[in-house]
PDB file of C-alpha atoms in Angstrom:
ATOM      1  CA  UNK L1150       0.013 -37.761  15.297  1.00 72.00           C
ATOM      2  CA  UNK L1151       1.302 -41.081  16.445  1.00 90.00           C
ATOM      3  CA  UNK L1152       4.958 -40.329  15.641  1.00 94.00           C
ATOM      4  CA  UNK L1153       7.126 -38.808  18.346  1.00 95.00           C
ATOM      5  CA  UNK L1154      10.505 -38.141  16.765  1.00 95.00           C
ATOM      6  CA  UNK L1155      12.029 -37.050  13.493  1.00 92.00           C
ATOM      7  CA  UNK L1156      13.558 -40.507  13.085  1.00 97.00           C
ATOM      8  CA  UNK L1157      10.119 -42.106  13.442  1.00 96.00           C
ATOM      9  CA  UNK L1158       8.776 -39.743  10.757  1.00 93.00           C
ATOM     10  CA  UNK L1159      11.624 -40.659   8.415  1.00 93.00           C
ATOM     11  CA  UNK L1160      11.027 -44.383   8.989  1.00 96.00           C
ATOM     12  CA  UNK L1161       7.292 -44.038   8.335  1.00 95.00           C
ATOM     13  CA  UNK L1162       7.738 -41.962   5.183  1.00 94.00           C
ATOM     14  CA  UNK L1163      10.388 -44.350   3.885  1.00 95.00           C
ATOM     15  CA  UNK L1164       8.050 -47.309   4.379  1.00 97.00           C
ATOM     16  CA  UNK L1165       4.851 -45.764   3.040  1.00 97.00           C
ATOM     17  CA  UNK L1166       6.173 -43.820   0.019  1.00 97.00           C
ATOM     18  CA  UNK L1167       8.239 -44.902  -2.949  1.00 97.00           C
ATOM     19  CA  UNK L1168      11.500 -43.104  -3.771  1.00 95.00           C
ATOM     20  CA  UNK L1169       9.714 -41.498  -6.726  1.00 96.00           C
ATOM     21  CA  UNK L1170       6.926 -40.189  -4.471  1.00 97.00           C
ATOM     22  CA  UNK L1171       9.441 -38.774  -1.997  1.00 95.00           C
ATOM     23  CA  UNK L1172      11.263 -37.049  -4.862  1.00 96.00           C
ATOM     24  CA  UNK L1173       7.977 -35.620  -6.156  1.00 97.00           C
ATOM     25  CA  UNK L1174       7.132 -34.211  -2.734  1.00 96.00           C
ATOM     26  CA  UNK L1175      10.593 -32.655  -2.452  1.00 96.00           C
ATOM     27  CA  UNK L1176      10.250 -31.174  -5.938  1.00 98.00           C
ATOM     28  CA  UNK L1177       6.856 -29.665  -5.116  1.00 97.00           C
ATOM     29  CA  UNK L1178       8.217 -28.134  -1.916  1.00 96.00           C
ATOM     30  CA  UNK L1179      11.031 -26.574  -3.946  1.00 97.00           C
ATOM     31  CA  UNK L1180       8.516 -25.289  -6.491  1.00 98.00           C
ATOM     32  CA  UNK L1181       6.426 -23.759  -3.685  1.00 98.00           C
ATOM     33  CA  UNK L1182       9.482 -22.013  -2.225  1.00 97.00           C
ATOM     34  CA  UNK L1183      10.484 -20.625  -5.614  1.00 98.00           C
ATOM     35  CA  UNK L1184       6.945 -19.429  -6.365  1.00 98.00           C
ATOM     36  CA  UNK L1185       6.863 -17.774  -2.954  1.00 96.00           C
ATOM     37  CA  UNK L1186      10.125 -16.009  -3.837  1.00 96.00           C
ATOM     38  CA  UNK L1187       8.532 -14.696  -7.045  1.00 97.00           C
ATOM     39  CA  UNK L1188      10.502 -16.769  -9.534  1.00 98.00           C
ATOM     40  CA  UNK L1189       9.011 -17.322 -12.982  1.00 97.00           C
ATOM     41  CA  UNK L1190       7.542 -20.570 -14.266  1.00 97.00           C
ATOM     42  CA  UNK L1191      10.361 -20.788 -16.819  1.00 97.00           C
ATOM     43  CA  UNK L1192      13.056 -20.470 -14.148  1.00 98.00           C
ATOM     44  CA  UNK L1193      11.311 -22.963 -11.864  1.00 98.00           C
ATOM     45  CA  UNK L1194      10.883 -25.459 -14.691  1.00 98.00           C
ATOM     46  CA  UNK L1195      14.522 -25.110 -15.704  1.00 98.00           C
ATOM     47  CA  UNK L1196      15.898 -25.359 -12.158  1.00 97.00           C
ATOM     48  CA  UNK L1197      13.656 -28.120 -10.784  1.00 97.00           C
ATOM     49  CA  UNK L1198      12.618 -30.082 -13.848  1.00 97.00           C
ATOM     50  CA  UNK L1199       8.990 -29.709 -12.773  1.00 98.00           C
ATOM     51  CA  UNK L1200       6.393 -29.543 -15.518  1.00 97.00           C
ATOM     52  CA  UNK L1201       4.298 -26.430 -16.015  1.00 97.00           C
ATOM     53  CA  UNK L1202       1.291 -28.501 -14.871  1.00 97.00           C
ATOM     54  CA  UNK L1203       3.022 -29.307 -11.563  1.00 98.00           C
ATOM     55  CA  UNK L1204       4.049 -25.680 -11.087  1.00 98.00           C
ATOM     56  CA  UNK L1205       0.485 -24.560 -11.808  1.00 98.00           C
ATOM     57  CA  UNK L1206      -0.936 -27.112  -9.361  1.00 97.00           C
ATOM     58  CA  UNK L1207       1.406 -25.939  -6.602  1.00 98.00           C
ATOM     59  CA  UNK L1208       0.569 -22.294  -7.371  1.00 97.00           C
ATOM     60  CA  UNK L1209      -3.144 -23.097  -7.104  1.00 97.00           C
ATOM     61  CA  UNK L1210      -2.555 -24.755  -3.719  1.00 96.00           C
ATOM     62  CA  UNK L1211      -0.554 -21.753  -2.512  1.00 96.00           C
ATOM     63  CA  UNK L1212      -3.375 -19.440  -3.535  1.00 95.00           C
ATOM     64  CA  UNK L1213      -6.511 -21.457  -2.790  1.00 96.00           C
ATOM     65  CA  UNK L1214      -5.347 -24.453  -0.760  1.00 95.00           C
ATOM     66  CA  UNK L1215      -5.563 -25.360   2.913  1.00 96.00           C
ATOM     67  CA  UNK L1216      -2.349 -23.413   3.712  1.00 95.00           C
ATOM     68  CA  UNK L1217      -0.199 -26.517   4.184  1.00 95.00           C
ATOM     69  CA  UNK L1218       2.503 -25.151   1.895  1.00 95.00           C
ATOM     70  CA  UNK L1219       2.319 -21.775   3.644  1.00 95.00           C
ATOM     71  CA  UNK L1220       2.779 -23.404   7.043  1.00 95.00           C
ATOM     72  CA  UNK L1221       5.884 -25.281   5.886  1.00 94.00           C
ATOM     73  CA  UNK L1222       7.354 -22.310   3.989  1.00 95.00           C
ATOM     74  CA  UNK L1223       6.911 -19.964   6.947  1.00 95.00           C
ATOM     75  CA  UNK L1224       8.465 -22.440   9.365  1.00 94.00           C
ATOM     76  CA  UNK L1225      11.420 -23.057   7.081  1.00 91.00           C
ATOM     77  CA  UNK L1226      12.001 -19.304   6.807  1.00 91.00           C
ATOM     78  CA  UNK L1227      12.174 -19.035  10.606  1.00 92.00           C
ATOM     79  CA  UNK L1228      14.638 -21.894  11.015  1.00 84.00           C
TER      80      UNK L1228
END
């Protein structure tokens, strides 16, 4: 990675992504956390506004993905 600080990461993300994309990423991270906690699709949809397709996609990544969500979720639990 070429970025050294949290502020540099924020600046890069702000430049490269639209506000809508940033919000979508935040929503998906919330969906992943809620799925990991065992919440139902209905509850997740109601609380986050995510579609069932988005929830399903995140669930598939949690189950069969490259473990990126798992890495973030585990680190957030520790902090």
